[in-house]
């Protein structure tokens, strides 16, 4: 780096050498790490580690063989009223082991206790005779049904024929045709409500052709979106092995900016810079009729990381902007081709677990946060988003001038933090079928008992702000018994929130003029820069 002497630049002036690179102090030009895919491979355990597990597996296999030989492989006997069909018996819960253990049903137990106290005030001998008679009636009016390991009743051939003859027991339950019609009407009504109600934009329908536990296997439930723990280094994609992360970004930024204050080049100096190892592609695009701008980078500012910036939609652009749409971002003095991922911006600061809700679209009038893979940038710099090609609404000048770049939004750089978690939320919904005080039977959220048991630990809530949980599965069609903190309404909707982490894509590329089409190039350069009145250095 040389400085020209005097106020004017003359060919005979002797330049003064200000600084030259020192190889020992130069930063590495590596922009991204090369991930080692073999690091994720699991090492084969030693023989002594496998010895204990082999003994446990042999013991478990012996127990299964003994149970299978005895014919008691997970089967149990359930006592039900006579005439109960196999379908109805699946709805009857076996409360022999945990009767009265749930405090949420204490109100119903109190009513039963009041009746028993009133009956106990009668004559003792009459009560004893009545109890003896009731015992005889129970033997005559009740039957025993075998329940398999999967929770479904095991039908006998004789019992099956009796159930076919007696169809009065299923009169309270809808037939499969009626249930399908009710489901179709319910989904149609809810679809109409989703279009009108923007408060719940994340509702999705549970698939009927595949299990929900398989469709939403990557989702999880959170009791509190702001405080529930979430490990930021859990199940990271391979692209996160290519980036750099600071242990303390603020301290590193202060040290780097403090070191830059002692640079020999000051504002107002006329400098001559000699570049080495310039790419041939960059040299071929040099145009002496246009300004050639050079920027200096601080330490680490050429290395890749996860950058976040705030963004607000432009009022002049009304088309929808979806997450991961291809855009051009002006990030400070650099320009990239990116596909940003949008999330909510919390004005009060980050949450306890650093989890932020993913947004499918860039909403108008709301400040959002965009996330991309980009080189590190210290300090707050302006950010603007543009379309890769000019929109038709940009128009064409009268003289045939090209369209101007279409501005999508503007904002400011926020932070460089790979630990920021972007959580995509989906809402599964169901409808009340029967309501009894604080308990209710919910349907249409799941369609098989295995899914009900899989999502049983996840908390439920209603649109009228009632909170509850799943108690047990009823039947074989996905009905479930739930308990809430208060009585719900028949027209209420029961919801379940599930979350999945979303990551940006490694598709960031430095915007270069030679990679653009003629239409894309003219929107940035314009004919004015190619005319005789172009600005000269």
CSV table of N, CA and C in Angstrom, one decimal, residues 89-226:
chain,number,residue,atom,x,y,z
A,89,UNK,N,-66.6,-53.1,23.6
A,89,UNK,CA,-65.7,-53.5,24.7
A,89,UNK,C,-64.4,-52.7,24.6
A,90,UNK,N,-64.0,-52.3,23.4
A,90,UNK,CA,-62.7,-51.5,23.3
A,90,UNK,C,-62.9,-50.1,23.9
A,91,UNK,N,-64.1,-49.7,24.1
A,91,UNK,CA,-64.3,-48.3,24.6
A,91,UNK,C,-64.3,-48.4,26.2
A,92,UNK,N,-64.4,-49.5,26.7
A,92,UNK,CA,-64.5,-49.7,28.2
A,92,UNK,C,-63.1,-49.7,28.7
A,93,UNK,N,-62.8,-48.8,29.6
A,93,UNK,CA,-61.4,-48.8,30.2
A,93,UNK,C,-61.3,-49.7,31.4
A,94,UNK,N,-60.2,-50.4,31.5
A,94,UNK,CA,-59.9,-51.3,32.6
A,94,UNK,C,-59.4,-50.5,33.8
A,95,UNK,N,-60.2,-50.2,34.7
A,95,UNK,CA,-59.9,-49.3,35.9
A,95,UNK,C,-59.6,-50.1,37.1
A,96,UNK,N,-59.3,-51.4,36.9
A,96,UNK,CA,-59.1,-52.3,38.1
A,96,UNK,C,-57.8,-51.9,38.8
A,97,UNK,N,-56.8,-51.5,38.1
A,97,UNK,CA,-55.5,-51.2,38.7
A,97,UNK,C,-55.4,-49.8,39.2
A,98,UNK,N,-56.1,-48.8,38.6
A,98,UNK,CA,-55.9,-47.4,39.0
A,98,UNK,C,-57.2,-46.7,39.2
A,99,UNK,N,-58.1,-47.4,39.8
A,99,UNK,CA,-59.5,-46.9,40.1
A,99,UNK,C,-59.3,-45.7,41.1
A,100,UNK,N,-59.9,-44.6,40.8
A,100,UNK,CA,-59.9,-43.5,41.7
A,100,UNK,C,-58.5,-42.8,41.9
A,101,UNK,N,-57.6,-43.1,41.0
A,101,UNK,CA,-56.2,-42.5,41.1
A,101,UNK,C,-56.2,-41.1,40.5
A,102,UNK,N,-57.0,-40.7,39.7
A,102,UNK,CA,-57.0,-39.4,39.0
A,102,UNK,C,-57.8,-38.4,39.8
A,103,UNK,N,-57.2,-37.4,40.2
A,103,UNK,CA,-57.9,-36.4,41.0
A,103,UNK,C,-58.8,-35.5,40.2
A,104,UNK,N,-58.6,-35.5,38.9
A,104,UNK,CA,-59.4,-34.7,38.0
A,104,UNK,C,-60.9,-35.1,38.0
A,105,UNK,N,-61.1,-36.4,38.3
A,105,UNK,CA,-62.5,-36.9,38.3
A,105,UNK,C,-63.1,-37.0,39.7
A,106,UNK,N,-62.6,-36.2,40.6
A,106,UNK,CA,-63.0,-36.3,42.0
A,106,UNK,C,-64.5,-35.8,42.1
A,107,UNK,N,-64.9,-34.9,41.2
A,107,UNK,CA,-66.3,-34.5,41.3
A,107,UNK,C,-67.3,-35.6,41.1
A,108,UNK,N,-67.0,-36.5,40.1
A,108,UNK,CA,-67.9,-37.6,39.8
A,108,UNK,C,-67.8,-38.6,40.9
A,109,UNK,N,-66.6,-38.8,41.5
A,109,UNK,CA,-66.5,-39.7,42.6
A,109,UNK,C,-67.3,-39.2,43.8
A,110,UNK,N,-67.4,-37.9,44.1
A,110,UNK,CA,-68.1,-37.4,45.2
A,110,UNK,C,-69.6,-37.7,45.0
A,111,UNK,N,-70.1,-37.6,43.8
A,111,UNK,CA,-71.5,-37.8,43.6
A,111,UNK,C,-71.8,-39.3,43.9
A,112,UNK,N,-70.9,-40.2,43.5
A,112,UNK,CA,-71.2,-41.6,43.8
A,112,UNK,C,-71.1,-41.9,45.3
A,113,UNK,N,-70.2,-41.2,46.0
A,113,UNK,CA,-70.1,-41.4,47.4
A,113,UNK,C,-71.3,-40.9,48.2
A,114,UNK,N,-71.9,-39.8,47.7
A,114,UNK,CA,-73.1,-39.4,48.3
A,114,UNK,C,-74.2,-40.4,48.2
A,115,UNK,N,-74.4,-41.0,47.1
A,115,UNK,CA,-75.4,-42.1,46.9
A,115,UNK,C,-75.1,-43.3,47.8
A,116,UNK,N,-73.9,-43.6,48.0
A,116,UNK,CA,-73.5,-44.8,48.8
A,116,UNK,C,-73.8,-44.5,50.3
A,117,UNK,N,-73.5,-43.2,50.7
A,117,UNK,CA,-73.8,-42.9,52.1
A,117,UNK,C,-75.3,-42.9,52.4
A,118,UNK,N,-76.1,-42.5,51.5
A,118,UNK,CA,-77.5,-42.6,51.7
A,118,UNK,C,-78.0,-44.0,51.8
A,119,UNK,N,-77.5,-44.9,51.0
A,119,UNK,CA,-77.9,-46.3,51.0
A,119,UNK,C,-77.4,-47.0,52.3
A,120,UNK,N,-76.3,-46.5,52.9
A,120,UNK,CA,-75.8,-47.1,54.1
A,120,UNK,C,-76.6,-46.8,55.3
A,121,UNK,N,-77.5,-45.8,55.3
A,121,UNK,CA,-78.3,-45.4,56.5
A,121,UNK,C,-79.5,-46.3,56.6
A,122,UNK,N,-79.8,-47.3,55.7
A,122,UNK,CA,-80.9,-48.2,55.8
A,122,UNK,C,-80.5,-49.3,56.8
A,123,UNK,N,-81.5,-50.2,56.9
A,123,UNK,CA,-81.3,-51.3,57.9
A,123,UNK,C,-80.1,-52.2,57.4
A,124,UNK,N,-79.3,-52.7,58.3
A,124,UNK,CA,-78.1,-53.4,58.0
A,124,UNK,C,-78.4,-54.8,57.3
A,125,UNK,N,-79.4,-55.4,57.9
A,125,UNK,CA,-79.8,-56.7,57.3
A,125,UNK,C,-80.3,-56.6,55.9
A,126,UNK,N,-81.1,-55.6,55.6
A,126,UNK,CA,-81.6,-55.4,54.3
A,126,UNK,C,-80.5,-55.1,53.3
A,127,UNK,N,-79.5,-54.3,53.8
A,127,UNK,CA,-78.4,-54.0,52.9
A,127,UNK,C,-77.6,-55.2,52.6
A,128,UNK,N,-77.4,-56.1,53.6
A,128,UNK,CA,-76.7,-57.3,53.3
A,128,UNK,C,-77.4,-58.2,52.3
A,129,UNK,N,-78.7,-58.3,52.4
A,129,UNK,CA,-79.5,-59.1,51.5
A,129,UNK,C,-79.4,-58.5,50.1
A,130,UNK,N,-79.5,-57.2,50.0
A,130,UNK,CA,-79.4,-56.5,48.7
A,130,UNK,C,-78.1,-56.7,48.1
A,131,UNK,N,-77.0,-56.7,48.9
A,131,UNK,CA,-75.7,-56.9,48.3
A,131,UNK,C,-75.6,-58.3,47.8
A,132,UNK,N,-76.2,-59.3,48.5
A,132,UNK,CA,-76.1,-60.7,48.1
A,132,UNK,C,-76.8,-60.9,46.8
A,133,UNK,N,-78.0,-60.2,46.7
A,133,UNK,CA,-78.8,-60.3,45.4
A,133,UNK,C,-78.0,-59.6,44.3
A,134,UNK,N,-77.4,-58.5,44.6
A,134,UNK,CA,-76.6,-57.8,43.5
A,134,UNK,C,-75.5,-58.6,43.0
A,135,UNK,N,-74.9,-59.4,43.9
A,135,UNK,CA,-73.8,-60.3,43.5
A,135,UNK,C,-74.3,-61.3,42.5
A,136,UNK,N,-75.5,-61.9,42.8
A,136,UNK,CA,-76.0,-62.9,41.9
A,136,UNK,C,-76.4,-62.2,40.5
A,137,UNK,N,-76.9,-61.0,40.6
A,137,UNK,CA,-77.3,-60.3,39.3
A,137,UNK,C,-76.0,-60.1,38.5
A,138,UNK,N,-74.9,-59.7,39.2
A,138,UNK,CA,-73.7,-59.4,38.4
A,138,UNK,C,-73.2,-60.6,37.7
A,139,UNK,N,-73.3,-61.8,38.3
A,139,UNK,CA,-72.8,-63.0,37.6
A,139,UNK,C,-73.7,-63.3,36.4
A,140,UNK,N,-75.0,-62.9,36.5
A,140,UNK,CA,-75.9,-63.2,35.4
A,140,UNK,C,-75.8,-62.2,34.3
A,141,UNK,N,-75.5,-60.9,34.6
A,141,UNK,CA,-75.6,-59.8,33.7
A,141,UNK,C,-74.2,-59.4,33.1
A,142,UNK,N,-73.1,-60.0,33.6
A,142,UNK,CA,-71.8,-59.6,33.1
A,142,UNK,C,-71.1,-60.8,32.5
A,143,UNK,N,-70.2,-60.5,31.6
A,143,UNK,CA,-69.5,-61.5,30.9
A,143,UNK,C,-68.0,-61.1,30.8
A,144,UNK,N,-67.1,-62.0,30.5
A,144,UNK,CA,-65.7,-61.7,30.4
A,144,UNK,C,-65.2,-61.8,29.0
A,145,UNK,N,-64.4,-60.8,28.6
A,145,UNK,CA,-63.9,-60.8,27.2
A,145,UNK,C,-62.4,-60.7,27.3
A,146,UNK,N,-61.7,-61.4,26.4
A,146,UNK,CA,-60.3,-61.4,26.4
A,146,UNK,C,-59.8,-60.2,25.5
A,147,UNK,N,-58.8,-59.5,26.0
A,147,UNK,CA,-58.2,-58.3,25.4
A,147,UNK,C,-56.8,-58.7,25.0
A,148,UNK,N,-56.4,-58.5,23.7
A,148,UNK,CA,-55.1,-58.8,23.2
A,148,UNK,C,-54.1,-57.8,23.6
A,149,UNK,N,-52.8,-58.1,23.3
A,149,UNK,CA,-51.7,-57.2,23.6
A,149,UNK,C,-51.8,-55.8,22.9
A,150,UNK,N,-52.5,-55.8,21.8
A,150,UNK,CA,-52.6,-54.5,21.1
A,150,UNK,C,-53.8,-53.7,21.6
A,151,UNK,N,-54.5,-54.1,22.7
A,151,UNK,CA,-55.6,-53.4,23.2
A,151,UNK,C,-56.9,-53.6,22.6
A,152,UNK,N,-57.0,-54.5,21.6
A,152,UNK,CA,-58.2,-54.8,20.9
A,152,UNK,C,-58.8,-56.1,21.4
A,153,UNK,N,-60.1,-56.2,21.5
A,153,UNK,CA,-60.7,-57.5,22.0
A,153,UNK,C,-60.5,-58.6,21.0
A,154,UNK,N,-60.4,-59.8,21.6
A,154,UNK,CA,-60.3,-61.0,20.8
A,154,UNK,C,-61.7,-61.6,20.6
A,155,UNK,N,-62.2,-61.6,19.4
A,155,UNK,CA,-63.5,-62.1,19.2
A,155,UNK,C,-63.6,-63.6,19.0
A,156,UNK,N,-64.6,-64.2,19.7
A,156,UNK,CA,-64.9,-65.7,19.4
A,156,UNK,C,-65.8,-65.8,18.3
A,157,UNK,N,-65.8,-66.9,17.7
A,157,UNK,CA,-66.8,-67.1,16.5
A,157,UNK,C,-68.2,-67.1,17.0
A,158,UNK,N,-68.5,-67.7,18.2
A,158,UNK,CA,-69.9,-67.7,18.7
A,158,UNK,C,-70.3,-66.3,19.1
A,159,UNK,N,-69.4,-65.6,19.7
A,159,UNK,CA,-69.7,-64.2,20.2
A,159,UNK,C,-69.9,-63.3,19.0
A,160,UNK,N,-69.1,-63.6,17.9
A,160,UNK,CA,-69.2,-62.7,16.7
A,160,UNK,C,-70.6,-62.9,16.1
A,161,UNK,N,-71.1,-64.1,16.1
A,161,UNK,CA,-72.4,-64.3,15.5
A,161,UNK,C,-73.5,-63.7,16.3
A,162,UNK,N,-73.4,-63.7,17.7
A,162,UNK,CA,-74.4,-63.1,18.5
A,162,UNK,C,-74.4,-61.6,18.3
A,163,UNK,N,-73.2,-61.0,18.2
A,163,UNK,CA,-73.1,-59.6,18.0
A,163,UNK,C,-73.7,-59.1,16.7
A,164,UNK,N,-73.6,-60.0,15.7
A,164,UNK,CA,-74.2,-59.6,14.4
A,164,UNK,C,-75.7,-59.6,14.5
A,165,UNK,N,-76.3,-60.5,15.3
A,165,UNK,CA,-77.7,-60.6,15.4
A,165,UNK,C,-78.2,-59.4,16.2
A,166,UNK,N,-77.5,-59.0,17.3
A,166,UNK,CA,-77.9,-58.0,18.2
A,166,UNK,C,-77.2,-56.7,17.8
A,167,UNK,N,-77.9,-55.8,17.1
A,167,UNK,CA,-77.3,-54.5,16.7
A,167,UNK,C,-77.7,-53.3,17.5
A,168,UNK,N,-78.5,-53.6,18.6
A,168,UNK,CA,-79.0,-52.5,19.4
A,168,UNK,C,-77.9,-51.8,20.2
A,169,UNK,N,-76.8,-52.5,20.5
A,169,UNK,CA,-75.7,-51.9,21.4
A,169,UNK,C,-75.0,-50.8,20.7
A,170,UNK,N,-74.9,-50.8,19.3
A,170,UNK,CA,-74.2,-49.8,18.6
A,170,UNK,C,-75.0,-48.6,18.2
A,171,UNK,N,-76.2,-48.5,18.7
A,171,UNK,CA,-77.1,-47.5,18.3
A,171,UNK,C,-76.7,-46.1,18.7
A,172,UNK,N,-75.9,-46.0,19.8
A,172,UNK,CA,-75.4,-44.7,20.2
A,172,UNK,C,-74.3,-44.2,19.4
A,173,UNK,N,-73.5,-45.0,18.7
A,173,UNK,CA,-72.4,-44.7,18.0
A,173,UNK,C,-72.7,-44.5,16.5
A,174,UNK,N,-72.1,-43.5,15.8
A,174,UNK,CA,-72.4,-43.4,14.4
A,174,UNK,C,-71.8,-44.5,13.6
A,175,UNK,N,-72.5,-44.8,12.5
A,175,UNK,CA,-72.0,-45.8,11.6
A,175,UNK,C,-70.8,-45.3,10.8
A,176,UNK,N,-70.0,-46.2,10.2
A,176,UNK,CA,-68.9,-45.7,9.4
A,176,UNK,C,-69.2,-44.6,8.3
A,177,UNK,N,-70.4,-44.8,7.7
A,177,UNK,CA,-70.8,-43.9,6.6
A,177,UNK,C,-71.2,-42.5,7.3
A,178,UNK,N,-71.9,-42.6,8.4
A,178,UNK,CA,-72.2,-41.3,9.1
A,178,UNK,C,-71.0,-40.6,9.6
A,179,UNK,N,-70.0,-41.4,10.1
A,179,UNK,CA,-68.8,-40.8,10.7
A,179,UNK,C,-68.0,-40.2,9.5
A,180,UNK,N,-67.9,-40.8,8.4
A,180,UNK,CA,-67.2,-40.2,7.2
A,180,UNK,C,-67.9,-38.9,6.8
A,181,UNK,N,-69.3,-38.9,6.8
A,181,UNK,CA,-70.0,-37.7,6.4
A,181,UNK,C,-69.7,-36.6,7.4
A,182,UNK,N,-69.8,-36.9,8.7
A,182,UNK,CA,-69.5,-35.9,9.7
A,182,UNK,C,-68.1,-35.4,9.6
A,183,UNK,N,-67.1,-36.2,9.3
A,183,UNK,CA,-65.7,-35.8,9.2
A,183,UNK,C,-65.6,-34.9,8.0
A,184,UNK,N,-66.2,-35.2,6.8
A,184,UNK,CA,-66.2,-34.3,5.7
A,184,UNK,C,-66.8,-33.0,5.9
A,185,UNK,N,-67.9,-33.0,6.6
A,185,UNK,CA,-68.6,-31.7,6.9
A,185,UNK,C,-67.7,-30.9,7.9
A,186,UNK,N,-67.1,-31.6,8.8
A,186,UNK,CA,-66.3,-30.9,9.8
A,186,UNK,C,-65.0,-30.2,9.2
A,187,UNK,N,-64.4,-31.0,8.3
A,187,UNK,CA,-63.2,-30.5,7.6
A,187,UNK,C,-63.6,-29.3,6.7
A,188,UNK,N,-64.7,-29.4,6.0
A,188,UNK,CA,-65.1,-28.3,5.1
A,188,UNK,C,-65.4,-27.0,5.9
A,189,UNK,N,-66.1,-27.2,7.1
A,189,UNK,CA,-66.4,-26.0,7.9
A,189,UNK,C,-65.1,-25.4,8.5
A,190,UNK,N,-64.2,-26.3,8.9
A,190,UNK,CA,-62.9,-25.7,9.5
A,190,UNK,C,-62.1,-25.1,8.4
A,191,UNK,N,-62.1,-25.6,7.2
A,191,UNK,CA,-61.3,-25.0,6.1
A,191,UNK,C,-61.8,-23.6,5.9
A,192,UNK,N,-63.1,-23.4,5.9
A,192,UNK,CA,-63.7,-22.1,5.7
A,192,UNK,C,-63.3,-21.2,6.9
A,193,UNK,N,-63.3,-21.7,8.1
A,193,UNK,CA,-62.9,-20.9,9.2
A,193,UNK,C,-61.4,-20.5,9.2
A,194,UNK,N,-60.6,-21.4,8.6
A,194,UNK,CA,-59.1,-21.1,8.5
A,194,UNK,C,-58.9,-20.0,7.5
A,195,UNK,N,-59.7,-19.9,6.5
A,195,UNK,CA,-59.5,-18.9,5.5
A,195,UNK,C,-59.9,-17.5,6.1
A,196,UNK,N,-60.9,-17.5,7.0
A,196,UNK,CA,-61.3,-16.2,7.6
A,196,UNK,C,-60.6,-15.8,8.8
A,197,UNK,N,-60.0,-16.8,9.5
A,197,UNK,CA,-59.4,-16.5,10.8
A,197,UNK,C,-57.9,-16.6,10.6
A,198,UNK,N,-57.2,-15.4,10.7
A,198,UNK,CA,-55.7,-15.4,10.6
A,198,UNK,C,-55.0,-15.6,11.9
A,199,UNK,N,-55.8,-15.8,12.9
A,199,UNK,CA,-55.1,-16.1,14.2
A,199,UNK,C,-54.5,-17.4,14.3
A,200,UNK,N,-55.0,-18.4,13.6
A,200,UNK,CA,-54.4,-19.7,13.6
A,200,UNK,C,-54.0,-20.1,12.2
A,201,UNK,N,-52.9,-19.6,11.7
A,201,UNK,CA,-52.5,-19.9,10.3
A,201,UNK,C,-51.7,-21.2,10.1
A,202,UNK,N,-51.4,-21.9,11.3
A,202,UNK,CA,-50.5,-23.0,11.2
A,202,UNK,C,-51.3,-24.4,11.3
A,203,UNK,N,-52.6,-24.3,11.2
A,203,UNK,CA,-53.4,-25.6,11.3
A,203,UNK,C,-53.2,-26.5,10.1
A,204,UNK,N,-53.0,-27.7,10.4
A,204,UNK,CA,-52.8,-28.8,9.3
A,204,UNK,C,-53.8,-29.9,9.6
A,205,UNK,N,-54.1,-30.7,8.6
A,205,UNK,CA,-55.0,-31.8,8.8
A,205,UNK,C,-54.2,-33.1,9.0
A,206,UNK,N,-54.6,-33.9,9.9
A,206,UNK,CA,-54.0,-35.2,10.2
A,206,UNK,C,-54.2,-36.1,9.0
A,207,UNK,N,-53.2,-36.7,8.4
A,207,UNK,CA,-53.4,-37.6,7.3
A,207,UNK,C,-54.2,-38.8,7.7
A,208,UNK,N,-55.0,-39.3,6.8
A,208,UNK,CA,-55.8,-40.6,7.1
A,208,UNK,C,-55.1,-41.8,6.5
A,209,UNK,N,-54.2,-41.6,5.5
A,209,UNK,CA,-53.6,-42.7,4.8
A,209,UNK,C,-52.3,-43.1,5.4
A,210,UNK,N,-51.8,-42.5,6.4
A,210,UNK,CA,-50.6,-42.9,7.1
A,210,UNK,C,-50.7,-42.4,8.5
A,211,UNK,N,-49.9,-43.1,9.4
A,211,UNK,CA,-50.0,-42.8,10.8
A,211,UNK,C,-49.4,-41.4,11.1
A,212,UNK,N,-50.0,-40.7,12.0
A,212,UNK,CA,-49.6,-39.3,12.4
A,212,UNK,C,-48.2,-39.4,13.0
A,213,UNK,N,-47.9,-40.4,13.7
A,213,UNK,CA,-46.6,-40.5,14.4
A,213,UNK,C,-45.5,-40.7,13.4
A,214,UNK,N,-45.8,-41.1,12.2
A,214,UNK,CA,-44.8,-41.2,11.1
A,214,UNK,C,-44.7,-39.9,10.3
A,215,UNK,N,-45.9,-39.3,10.1
A,215,UNK,CA,-45.9,-38.1,9.3
A,215,UNK,C,-45.3,-36.9,10.1
A,216,UNK,N,-45.5,-36.9,11.4
A,216,UNK,CA,-44.9,-35.8,12.2
A,216,UNK,C,-43.8,-36.3,13.1
A,217,UNK,N,-43.0,-37.3,12.6
A,217,UNK,CA,-41.9,-37.9,13.5
A,217,UNK,C,-40.9,-36.9,13.9
A,218,UNK,N,-40.6,-35.9,13.1
A,218,UNK,CA,-39.6,-34.9,13.4
A,218,UNK,C,-40.1,-33.7,14.2
A,219,UNK,N,-41.4,-33.7,14.6
A,219,UNK,CA,-41.9,-32.7,15.4
A,219,UNK,C,-41.9,-33.1,16.9
A,220,UNK,N,-41.9,-32.1,17.7
A,220,UNK,CA,-42.0,-32.3,19.2
A,220,UNK,C,-42.9,-31.4,19.9
A,221,UNK,N,-43.3,-31.7,21.1
A,221,UNK,CA,-44.2,-30.8,21.8
A,221,UNK,C,-43.4,-30.0,22.9
A,222,UNK,N,-43.8,-28.8,23.1
A,222,UNK,CA,-43.2,-27.9,24.1
A,222,UNK,C,-44.3,-27.5,25.0
A,223,UNK,N,-44.0,-27.6,26.3
A,223,UNK,CA,-45.0,-27.1,27.3
A,223,UNK,C,-45.0,-25.6,27.3
A,224,UNK,N,-43.8,-25.0,27.1
A,224,UNK,CA,-43.8,-23.5,27.1
A,224,UNK,C,-42.8,-23.2,25.9
A,225,UNK,N,-43.3,-22.4,25.0
A,225,UNK,CA,-42.5,-22.0,23.8
A,225,UNK,C,-41.3,-21.1,24.2
A,226,UNK,N,-41.4,-20.4,25.3
A,226,UNK,CA,-40.4,-19.4,25.6
A,226,UNK,C,-39.4,-20.0,26.6
